[in-house]
Coordinates of C-alpha atoms and ligand atoms in Angstrom, one line a residue:
X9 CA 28.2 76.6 104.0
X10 CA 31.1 75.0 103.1
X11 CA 33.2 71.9 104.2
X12 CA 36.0 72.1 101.9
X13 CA 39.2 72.6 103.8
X14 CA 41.0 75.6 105.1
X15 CA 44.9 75.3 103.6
X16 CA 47.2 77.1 106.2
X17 CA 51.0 76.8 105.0
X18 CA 54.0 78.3 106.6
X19 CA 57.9 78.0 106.0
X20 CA 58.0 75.3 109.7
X21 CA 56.2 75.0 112.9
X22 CA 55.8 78.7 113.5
X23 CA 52.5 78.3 111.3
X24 CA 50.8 76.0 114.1
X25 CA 49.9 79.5 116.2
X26 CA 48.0 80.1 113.7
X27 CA 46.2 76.4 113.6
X28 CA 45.7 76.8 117.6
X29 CA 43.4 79.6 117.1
X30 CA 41.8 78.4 114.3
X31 CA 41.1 75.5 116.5
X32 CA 39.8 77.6 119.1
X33 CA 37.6 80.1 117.2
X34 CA 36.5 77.4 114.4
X35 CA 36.2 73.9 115.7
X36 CA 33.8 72.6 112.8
X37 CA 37.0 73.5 110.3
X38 CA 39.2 71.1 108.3
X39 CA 42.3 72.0 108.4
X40 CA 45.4 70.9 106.1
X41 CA 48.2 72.6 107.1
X42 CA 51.5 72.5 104.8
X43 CA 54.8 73.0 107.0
X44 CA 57.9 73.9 104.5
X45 CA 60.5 72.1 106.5
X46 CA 62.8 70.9 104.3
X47 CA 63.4 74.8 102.9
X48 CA 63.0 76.6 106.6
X49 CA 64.1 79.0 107.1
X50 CA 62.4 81.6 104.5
X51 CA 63.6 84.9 106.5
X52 CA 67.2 85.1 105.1
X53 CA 65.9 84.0 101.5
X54 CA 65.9 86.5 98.5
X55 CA 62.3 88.3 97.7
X56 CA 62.8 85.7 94.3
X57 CA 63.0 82.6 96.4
X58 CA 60.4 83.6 99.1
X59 CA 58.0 84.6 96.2
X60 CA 58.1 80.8 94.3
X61 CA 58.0 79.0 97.7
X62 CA 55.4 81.1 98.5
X63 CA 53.7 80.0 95.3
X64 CA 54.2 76.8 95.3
X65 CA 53.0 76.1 98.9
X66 CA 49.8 77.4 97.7
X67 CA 50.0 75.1 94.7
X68 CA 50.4 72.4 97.2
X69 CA 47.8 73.4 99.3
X70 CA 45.3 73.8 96.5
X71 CA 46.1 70.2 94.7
X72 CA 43.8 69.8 98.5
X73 CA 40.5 71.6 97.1
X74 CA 41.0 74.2 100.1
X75 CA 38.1 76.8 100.4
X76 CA 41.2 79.5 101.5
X77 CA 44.5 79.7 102.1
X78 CA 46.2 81.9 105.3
X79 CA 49.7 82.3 104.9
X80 CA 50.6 81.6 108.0
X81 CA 54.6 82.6 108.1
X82 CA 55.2 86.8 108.5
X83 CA 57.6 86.5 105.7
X84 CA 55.9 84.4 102.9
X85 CA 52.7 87.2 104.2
X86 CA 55.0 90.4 103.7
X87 CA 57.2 89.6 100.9
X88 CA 54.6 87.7 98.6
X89 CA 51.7 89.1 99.4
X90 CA 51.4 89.7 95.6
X91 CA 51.8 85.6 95.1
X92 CA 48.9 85.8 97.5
X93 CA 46.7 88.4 95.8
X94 CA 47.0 86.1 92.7
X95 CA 45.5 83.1 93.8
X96 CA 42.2 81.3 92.9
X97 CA 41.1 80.8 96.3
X98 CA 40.9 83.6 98.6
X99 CA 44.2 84.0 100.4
X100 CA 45.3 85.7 103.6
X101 CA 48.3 86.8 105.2
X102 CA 49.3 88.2 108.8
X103 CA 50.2 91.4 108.2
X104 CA 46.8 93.4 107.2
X105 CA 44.9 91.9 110.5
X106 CA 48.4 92.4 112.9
X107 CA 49.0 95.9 111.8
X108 CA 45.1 96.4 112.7
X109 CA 45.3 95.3 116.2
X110 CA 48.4 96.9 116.9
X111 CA 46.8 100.7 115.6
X112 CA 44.5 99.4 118.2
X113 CA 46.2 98.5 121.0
X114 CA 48.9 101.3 121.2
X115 CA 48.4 104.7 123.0
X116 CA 51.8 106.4 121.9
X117 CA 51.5 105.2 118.5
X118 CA 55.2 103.9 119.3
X119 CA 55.0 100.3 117.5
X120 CA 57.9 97.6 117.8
X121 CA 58.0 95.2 114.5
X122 CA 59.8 92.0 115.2
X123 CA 60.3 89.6 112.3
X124 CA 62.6 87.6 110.1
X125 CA 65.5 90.1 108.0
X126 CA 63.3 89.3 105.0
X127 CA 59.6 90.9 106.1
X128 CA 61.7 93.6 108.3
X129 CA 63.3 94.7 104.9
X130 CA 59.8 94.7 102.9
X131 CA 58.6 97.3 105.8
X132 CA 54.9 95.7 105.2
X133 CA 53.7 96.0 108.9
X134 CA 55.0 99.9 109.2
X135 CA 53.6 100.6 105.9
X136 CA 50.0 98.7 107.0
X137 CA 50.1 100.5 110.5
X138 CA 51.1 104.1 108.6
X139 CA 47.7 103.7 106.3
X140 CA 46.0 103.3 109.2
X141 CA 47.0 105.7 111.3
X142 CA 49.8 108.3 109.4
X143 CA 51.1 109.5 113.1
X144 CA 52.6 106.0 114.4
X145 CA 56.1 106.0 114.8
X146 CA 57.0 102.2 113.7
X147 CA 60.8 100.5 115.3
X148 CA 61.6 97.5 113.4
X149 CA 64.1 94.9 114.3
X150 CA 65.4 91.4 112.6
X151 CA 65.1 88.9 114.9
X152 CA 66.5 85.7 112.7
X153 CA 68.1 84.0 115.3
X154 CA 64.3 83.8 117.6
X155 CA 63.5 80.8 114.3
X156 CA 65.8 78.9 115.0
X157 CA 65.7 78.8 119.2
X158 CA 61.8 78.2 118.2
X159 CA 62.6 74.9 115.7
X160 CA 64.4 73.7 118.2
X161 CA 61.9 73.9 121.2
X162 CA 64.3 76.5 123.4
X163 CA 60.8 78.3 124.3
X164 CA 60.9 77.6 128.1
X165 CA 60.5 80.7 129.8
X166 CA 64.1 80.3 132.0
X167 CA 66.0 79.2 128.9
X168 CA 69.3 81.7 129.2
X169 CA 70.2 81.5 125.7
X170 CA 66.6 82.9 124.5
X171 CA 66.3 85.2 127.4
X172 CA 70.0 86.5 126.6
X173 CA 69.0 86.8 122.6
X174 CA 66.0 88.7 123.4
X175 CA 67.6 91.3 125.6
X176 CA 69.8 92.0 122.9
X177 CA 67.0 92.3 120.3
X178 CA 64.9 94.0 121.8
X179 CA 67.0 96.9 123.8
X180 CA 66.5 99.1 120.5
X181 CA 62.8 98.8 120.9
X182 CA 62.9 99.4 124.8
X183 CA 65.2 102.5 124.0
X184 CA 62.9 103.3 121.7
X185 CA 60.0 103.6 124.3
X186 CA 57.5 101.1 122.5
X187 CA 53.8 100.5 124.3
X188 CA 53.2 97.5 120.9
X189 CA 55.6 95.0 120.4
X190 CA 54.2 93.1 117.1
X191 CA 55.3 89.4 116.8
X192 CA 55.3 89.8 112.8
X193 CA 56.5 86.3 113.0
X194 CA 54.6 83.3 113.6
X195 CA 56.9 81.6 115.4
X196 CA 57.7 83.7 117.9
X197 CA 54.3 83.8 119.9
X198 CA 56.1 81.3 121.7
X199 CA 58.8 83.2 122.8
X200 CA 55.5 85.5 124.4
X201 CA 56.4 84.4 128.2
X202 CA 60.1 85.7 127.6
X203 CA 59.3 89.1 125.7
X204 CA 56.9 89.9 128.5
X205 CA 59.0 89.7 130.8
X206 CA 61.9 91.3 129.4
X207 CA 59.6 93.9 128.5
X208 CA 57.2 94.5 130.9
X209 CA 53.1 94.5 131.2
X210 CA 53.2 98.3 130.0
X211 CA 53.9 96.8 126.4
X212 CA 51.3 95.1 125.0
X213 CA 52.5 92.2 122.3
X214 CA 50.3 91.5 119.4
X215 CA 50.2 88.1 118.0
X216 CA 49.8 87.9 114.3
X217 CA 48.5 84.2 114.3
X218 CA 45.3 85.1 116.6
X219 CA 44.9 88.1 114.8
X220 CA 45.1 86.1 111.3
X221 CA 43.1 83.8 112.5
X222 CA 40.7 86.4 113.6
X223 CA 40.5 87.9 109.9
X224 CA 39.8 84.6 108.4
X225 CA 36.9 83.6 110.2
X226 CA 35.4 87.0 109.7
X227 CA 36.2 86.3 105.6
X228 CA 34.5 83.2 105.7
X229 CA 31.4 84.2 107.6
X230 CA 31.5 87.1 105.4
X231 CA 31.3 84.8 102.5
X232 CA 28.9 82.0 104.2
X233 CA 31.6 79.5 103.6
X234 CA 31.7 78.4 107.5
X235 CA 32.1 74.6 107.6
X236 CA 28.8 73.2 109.5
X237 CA 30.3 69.7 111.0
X238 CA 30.5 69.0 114.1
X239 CA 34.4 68.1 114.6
X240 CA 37.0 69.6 112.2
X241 CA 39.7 67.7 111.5
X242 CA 43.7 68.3 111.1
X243 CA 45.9 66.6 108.3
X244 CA 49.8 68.4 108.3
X245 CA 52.3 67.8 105.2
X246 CA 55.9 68.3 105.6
X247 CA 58.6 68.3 103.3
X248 CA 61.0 66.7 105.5
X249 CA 61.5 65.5 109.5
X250 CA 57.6 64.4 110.1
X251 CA 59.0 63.0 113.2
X252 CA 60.8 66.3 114.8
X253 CA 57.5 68.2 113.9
X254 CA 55.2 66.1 115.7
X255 CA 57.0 66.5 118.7
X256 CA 57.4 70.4 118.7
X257 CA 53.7 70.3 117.5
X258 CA 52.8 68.1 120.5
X259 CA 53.9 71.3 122.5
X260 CA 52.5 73.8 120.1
X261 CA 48.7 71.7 119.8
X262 CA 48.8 70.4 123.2
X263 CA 47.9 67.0 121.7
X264 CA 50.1 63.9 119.9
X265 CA 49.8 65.0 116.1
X266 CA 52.5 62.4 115.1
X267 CA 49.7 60.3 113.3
X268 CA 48.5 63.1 111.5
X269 CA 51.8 64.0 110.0
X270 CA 52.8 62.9 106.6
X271 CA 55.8 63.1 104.6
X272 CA 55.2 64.6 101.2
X273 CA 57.5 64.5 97.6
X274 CA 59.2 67.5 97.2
X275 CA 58.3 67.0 93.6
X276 CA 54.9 68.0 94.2
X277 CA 56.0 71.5 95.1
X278 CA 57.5 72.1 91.4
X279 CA 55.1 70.5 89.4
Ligands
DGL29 N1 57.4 81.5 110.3 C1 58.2 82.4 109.5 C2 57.7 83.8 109.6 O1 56.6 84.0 110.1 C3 59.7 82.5 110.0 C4 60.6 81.5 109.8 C5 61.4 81.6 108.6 O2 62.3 82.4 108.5 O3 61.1 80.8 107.7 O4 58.3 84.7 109.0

Protein backbone atom coordinates (compact mmCIF):
# COMPACT_ATOMS: atom_id res chain seq x y z
CA UNK A 1 0.00 0.00 0.00
CA UNK A 2 0.78 3.30 -0.55
CA UNK A 3 -0.74 6.79 0.11
CA UNK A 4 1.70 8.95 -1.50
CA UNK A 5 0.10 10.89 -4.36
CA UNK A 6 -0.55 10.08 -7.93
CA UNK A 7 0.99 13.29 -10.07
CA UNK A 8 -1.10 13.64 -13.35
CA UNK A 9 0.22 16.84 -15.45
CA UNK A 10 -0.94 17.91 -18.80
CA UNK A 11 -0.23 21.02 -21.08
CA UNK A 12 -4.29 22.63 -19.73
CA UNK A 13 -7.54 21.24 -18.89
CA UNK A 14 -7.62 18.45 -21.32
CA UNK A 15 -5.69 16.49 -18.54
CA UNK A 16 -8.86 16.52 -16.20
CA UNK A 17 -10.37 13.36 -18.49
CA UNK A 18 -7.91 11.70 -17.18
CA UNK A 19 -8.60 12.83 -13.29
CA UNK A 20 -12.48 11.94 -13.91
CA UNK A 21 -11.57 8.36 -14.37
CA UNK A 22 -9.15 8.16 -11.98
CA UNK A 23 -11.86 9.46 -9.76
CA UNK A 24 -14.09 6.89 -10.78
CA UNK A 25 -11.90 3.76 -10.84
CA UNK A 26 -9.73 4.92 -7.73
CA UNK A 27 -11.52 6.96 -5.17
CA UNK A 28 -9.07 6.19 -2.13
CA UNK A 29 -6.26 8.17 -4.57
CA UNK A 30 -4.55 11.56 -3.95
CA UNK A 31 -4.36 13.23 -6.69
CA UNK A 32 -2.12 16.38 -7.59
CA UNK A 33 -2.66 17.35 -10.87
CA UNK A 34 -0.27 20.03 -12.59
CA UNK A 35 -2.13 21.99 -15.56
CA UNK A 36 0.61 23.87 -17.81
CA UNK A 37 -1.59 26.85 -18.53
CA UNK A 38 0.50 29.52 -18.83
CA UNK A 39 2.60 27.53 -21.90
CA UNK A 40 -0.81 25.69 -23.52
CA UNK A 41 -0.84 24.88 -26.08
CA UNK A 42 2.14 22.15 -26.42
CA UNK A 43 0.71 20.71 -29.97
CA UNK A 44 2.39 23.32 -32.28
CA UNK A 45 5.63 23.34 -30.11
CA UNK A 46 8.97 21.93 -31.38
CA UNK A 47 9.97 18.09 -30.17
CA UNK A 48 12.88 20.45 -28.06
CA UNK A 49 10.28 22.53 -26.31
CA UNK A 50 7.69 19.73 -25.72
CA UNK A 51 10.55 17.46 -24.45
CA UNK A 52 11.81 20.17 -21.41
CA UNK A 53 8.15 21.12 -20.54
CA UNK A 54 7.53 17.69 -20.49
CA UNK A 55 10.48 17.36 -18.01
CA UNK A 56 9.92 19.93 -16.04
CA UNK A 57 6.19 19.16 -15.33
CA UNK A 58 7.41 16.01 -13.91
CA UNK A 59 9.99 17.93 -11.93
CA UNK A 60 7.18 19.83 -10.63
CA UNK A 61 5.11 17.06 -9.92
CA UNK A 62 7.84 15.19 -8.13
CA UNK A 63 9.00 18.30 -5.78
CA UNK A 64 5.04 16.59 -4.51
CA UNK A 65 6.58 13.02 -3.39
CA UNK A 66 4.07 11.45 -6.12
CA UNK A 67 4.14 7.52 -6.16
CA UNK A 68 3.60 7.93 -10.36
CA UNK A 69 3.22 10.25 -12.79
CA UNK A 70 0.52 9.79 -15.96
CA UNK A 71 1.21 12.16 -18.58
CA UNK A 72 -1.95 13.06 -19.22
CA UNK A 73 -1.63 15.33 -22.58
CA UNK A 74 -1.32 13.01 -26.04
CA UNK A 75 1.50 15.25 -27.02
CA UNK A 76 3.79 15.58 -23.91
CA UNK A 77 2.87 11.24 -24.03
CA UNK A 78 4.01 10.80 -27.82
CA UNK A 79 6.74 13.20 -28.31
CA UNK A 80 8.57 12.73 -24.79
CA UNK A 81 7.80 9.53 -23.94
CA UNK A 82 11.62 9.21 -23.68
CA UNK A 83 11.49 12.29 -20.79
CA UNK A 84 8.98 9.78 -19.42
CA UNK A 85 11.03 6.53 -19.54
CA UNK A 86 13.65 8.49 -17.59
CA UNK A 87 12.01 9.34 -14.55
CA UNK A 88 12.45 8.16 -10.95
CA UNK A 89 8.93 7.34 -10.38
CA UNK A 90 7.11 5.21 -12.66
CA UNK A 91 5.61 7.26 -15.39
CA UNK A 92 2.83 6.73 -17.98
CA UNK A 93 1.57 8.10 -20.94
CA UNK A 94 -1.70 7.69 -23.23
CA UNK A 95 -0.50 6.25 -26.02
CA UNK A 96 0.66 2.48 -25.13
CA UNK A 97 -2.95 1.85 -23.23
CA UNK A 98 -5.04 3.91 -26.31
CA UNK A 99 -3.43 2.11 -29.10
CA UNK A 100 -4.40 -1.20 -27.06
CA UNK A 101 -8.01 -0.53 -26.90
CA UNK A 102 -8.28 0.61 -30.20
CA UNK A 103 -6.48 -2.94 -31.77
CA UNK A 104 -9.31 -4.05 -29.70
CA UNK A 105 -12.12 -2.42 -30.59
CA UNK A 106 -11.73 -2.29 -34.47
CA UNK A 107 -13.01 -5.00 -36.96
CA UNK A 108 -11.44 -3.57 -40.27
CA UNK A 109 -8.26 -2.71 -38.64
CA UNK A 110 -9.10 0.83 -40.27
CA UNK A 111 -7.97 3.19 -37.22
CA UNK A 112 -8.52 7.12 -37.26
CA UNK A 113 -5.74 9.06 -34.98
CA UNK A 114 -6.82 12.52 -33.99
CA UNK A 115 -4.30 14.69 -32.08
CA UNK A 116 -2.37 17.88 -31.86
CA UNK A 117 0.26 18.55 -35.24
CA UNK A 118 2.94 17.67 -32.77
CA UNK A 119 1.93 13.70 -31.60
CA UNK A 120 0.34 13.34 -35.36
CA UNK A 121 3.96 14.05 -36.63
CA UNK A 122 5.74 11.58 -33.99
CA UNK A 123 3.22 8.78 -35.64
CA UNK A 124 3.41 7.09 -31.84
CA UNK A 125 -0.23 5.76 -31.88
CA UNK A 126 0.19 4.13 -35.61
CA UNK A 127 3.48 2.79 -34.67
CA UNK A 128 1.91 1.36 -31.08
CA UNK A 129 -1.31 -0.04 -33.00
CA UNK A 130 1.21 -1.52 -35.95
CA UNK A 131 3.24 -3.62 -33.13
CA UNK A 132 0.29 -4.83 -32.04
CA UNK A 133 -1.36 -5.83 -34.81
CA UNK A 134 1.14 -5.39 -38.29
CA UNK A 135 -2.29 -5.46 -40.65
CA UNK A 136 -4.02 -2.16 -39.29
CA UNK A 137 -4.32 0.48 -41.71
CA UNK A 138 -3.78 3.71 -39.36
CA UNK A 139 -5.45 7.55 -40.88
CA UNK A 140 -4.06 10.34 -38.96
CA UNK A 141 -5.26 13.82 -38.86
CA UNK A 142 -4.08 17.18 -36.89
CA UNK A 143 -6.81 18.53 -35.22
CA UNK A 144 -5.06 21.89 -33.48
CA UNK A 145 -7.87 23.99 -33.72
CA UNK A 146 -10.27 21.17 -31.39
CA UNK A 147 -7.66 22.71 -28.15
CA UNK A 148 -8.55 25.69 -28.42
CA UNK A 149 -12.70 25.36 -28.95
CA UNK A 150 -12.01 22.93 -25.73
CA UNK A 151 -10.03 25.86 -23.51
CA UNK A 152 -12.57 27.87 -24.23
CA UNK A 153 -15.61 25.59 -23.15
CA UNK A 154 -17.23 25.54 -26.99
CA UNK A 155 -17.99 21.67 -26.12
CA UNK A 156 -21.82 21.94 -26.29
CA UNK A 157 -23.06 19.46 -28.53
CA UNK A 158 -25.14 22.18 -31.00
CA UNK A 159 -22.14 24.60 -30.93
CA UNK A 160 -21.81 25.37 -35.01
CA UNK A 161 -18.40 26.40 -34.92
CA UNK A 162 -17.17 22.86 -33.37
CA UNK A 163 -19.64 20.95 -35.27
CA UNK A 164 -18.43 22.89 -38.63
CA UNK A 165 -14.53 22.27 -37.55
CA UNK A 166 -15.16 18.75 -37.03
CA UNK A 167 -16.75 17.99 -40.35
CA UNK A 168 -13.92 19.37 -41.93
CA UNK A 169 -11.37 17.27 -39.86
CA UNK A 170 -12.68 14.42 -39.91
CA UNK A 171 -14.07 13.98 -43.73
CA UNK A 172 -10.49 12.41 -44.47
CA UNK A 173 -11.12 9.74 -41.88
CA UNK A 174 -14.83 9.16 -42.97
CA UNK A 175 -13.45 8.88 -46.68
CA UNK A 176 -11.21 6.86 -45.36
CA UNK A 177 -13.82 4.25 -44.05
CA UNK A 178 -12.58 4.15 -40.28
CA UNK A 179 -14.71 1.69 -37.69
CA UNK A 180 -11.87 3.55 -34.51
CA UNK A 181 -11.62 7.03 -34.22
CA UNK A 182 -8.77 7.45 -31.44
CA UNK A 183 -9.04 10.71 -29.39
CA UNK A 184 -5.11 10.74 -29.02
CA UNK A 185 -5.79 13.99 -27.30
CA UNK A 186 -6.94 14.50 -23.90
CA UNK A 187 -8.87 17.25 -24.53
CA UNK A 188 -10.94 16.24 -27.03
CA UNK A 189 -13.15 13.52 -25.11
CA UNK A 190 -15.17 16.40 -24.75
CA UNK A 191 -15.86 16.99 -28.13
CA UNK A 192 -17.22 12.93 -27.93
CA UNK A 193 -21.06 14.01 -28.28
CA UNK A 194 -20.10 16.01 -31.56
CA UNK A 195 -17.70 13.27 -33.18
CA UNK A 196 -20.46 10.70 -32.65
CA UNK A 197 -22.64 12.28 -34.32
CA UNK A 198 -20.77 13.49 -37.15
CA UNK A 199 -19.63 10.09 -37.43
CA UNK A 200 -21.98 7.74 -36.65
CA UNK A 201 -22.52 4.69 -33.95
CA UNK A 202 -20.65 2.31 -36.57
CA UNK A 203 -17.30 4.08 -35.40
CA UNK A 204 -16.36 3.44 -32.17
CA UNK A 205 -14.18 6.41 -30.38
CA UNK A 206 -11.56 5.45 -27.94
CA UNK A 207 -10.72 7.68 -25.23
CA UNK A 208 -7.18 7.84 -24.22
CA UNK A 209 -7.79 9.34 -20.67
CA UNK A 210 -10.12 6.19 -19.59
CA UNK A 211 -7.86 4.03 -21.14
CA UNK A 212 -4.74 5.74 -19.28
CA UNK A 213 -6.42 5.68 -16.48
CA UNK A 214 -7.14 2.12 -16.90
CA UNK A 215 -3.26 1.21 -17.32
CA UNK A 216 -2.38 3.05 -14.24
CA UNK A 217 -4.44 1.39 -11.87
CA UNK A 218 -3.49 -1.89 -13.24
CA UNK A 219 0.50 -0.58 -12.65
CA UNK A 220 -0.24 0.14 -9.26
CA UNK A 221 -2.15 -2.89 -8.18
CA UNK A 222 0.50 -4.61 -10.01
CA UNK A 223 2.96 -3.06 -7.76
CA UNK A 224 0.70 -3.07 -4.44
CA UNK A 225 1.05 0.66 -4.31
CA UNK A 226 -2.98 1.15 -4.22
CA UNK A 227 -3.65 3.95 -1.65
CA UNK A 228 -5.96 2.34 1.28
CA UNK A 229 -8.00 5.64 2.60
CA UNK A 230 -11.07 6.03 2.42
CA UNK A 231 -11.52 9.51 0.44
CA UNK A 232 -8.79 10.59 -2.01
CA UNK A 233 -8.23 13.94 -2.34
CA UNK A 234 -7.54 16.58 -5.33
CA UNK A 235 -5.02 19.50 -5.20
CA UNK A 236 -4.53 21.25 -9.07
CA UNK A 237 -1.44 23.66 -9.81
CA UNK A 238 -1.57 26.03 -12.63
CA UNK A 239 0.85 28.19 -14.00
CA UNK A 240 -1.48 30.89 -14.78
CA UNK A 241 -5.56 31.76 -14.86
CA UNK A 242 -6.56 29.57 -11.63
CA UNK A 243 -9.70 31.32 -12.04
CA UNK A 244 -10.67 30.34 -15.90
CA UNK A 245 -9.60 26.68 -14.96
CA UNK A 246 -11.91 26.20 -12.16
CA UNK A 247 -14.68 27.03 -14.09
CA UNK A 248 -13.95 24.75 -17.20
CA UNK A 249 -13.02 22.16 -14.48
CA UNK A 250 -16.35 22.78 -12.76
CA UNK A 251 -17.80 21.23 -16.16
CA UNK A 252 -15.01 18.76 -16.70
CA UNK A 253 -15.35 17.36 -12.55
CA UNK A 254 -18.89 18.06 -12.19
CA UNK A 255 -18.01 19.71 -8.92
CA UNK A 256 -16.63 23.56 -7.84
CA UNK A 257 -12.77 22.90 -7.84
CA UNK A 258 -12.02 26.73 -7.50
CA UNK A 259 -10.75 26.15 -3.87
CA UNK A 260 -8.63 23.53 -4.80
CA UNK A 261 -6.76 25.48 -7.45
CA UNK A 262 -3.56 27.21 -6.79
CA UNK A 263 -1.38 29.51 -8.57
CA UNK A 264 2.11 28.29 -8.73
CA UNK A 265 5.83 30.36 -9.65
CA UNK A 266 6.77 29.63 -12.84
CA UNK A 267 10.23 29.56 -11.39
CA UNK A 268 9.62 26.34 -9.95
CA UNK A 269 9.33 24.68 -13.36
CA UNK A 270 13.12 25.74 -14.18
CA UNK A 271 14.71 25.15 -11.18
N1 LIG B 1 -3.86 18.01 -24.01
C1 LIG B 1 -2.90 18.12 -25.08
C2 LIG B 1 -2.74 16.76 -25.73
O1 LIG B 1 -3.31 15.79 -25.26
C3 LIG B 1 -3.32 19.04 -26.19
C4 LIG B 1 -3.26 20.45 -26.00
C5 LIG B 1 -1.98 21.08 -26.43
O2 LIG B 1 -1.72 21.25 -27.63
O3 LIG B 1 -1.27 21.43 -25.53
O4 LIG B 1 -2.04 16.64 -26.71
Amino acid sequence: MDSRPIGVFDSGLGGLTVVRRLLEELPNENIVYFGDTGRVPYGTRSPDTIKRYTAEDCRFLRRHDVKMIIAACGTASSVGAQVLKAQSVPAIGVVDATAKAAALATRSGRIGVIGTAATVQTDAFGIAIRALNPDAQVFSQACPLFVSLVENGWIAEDDEVTIATAKRYLSPLMDAQIDTLIMGCTHFPLLAPILQTILGNAVTLIDSGSAAAGAAKELLASRDMLAERENGSCRFFVSDTPQGFANVAKMFLGREVAADVELIDPALLSE
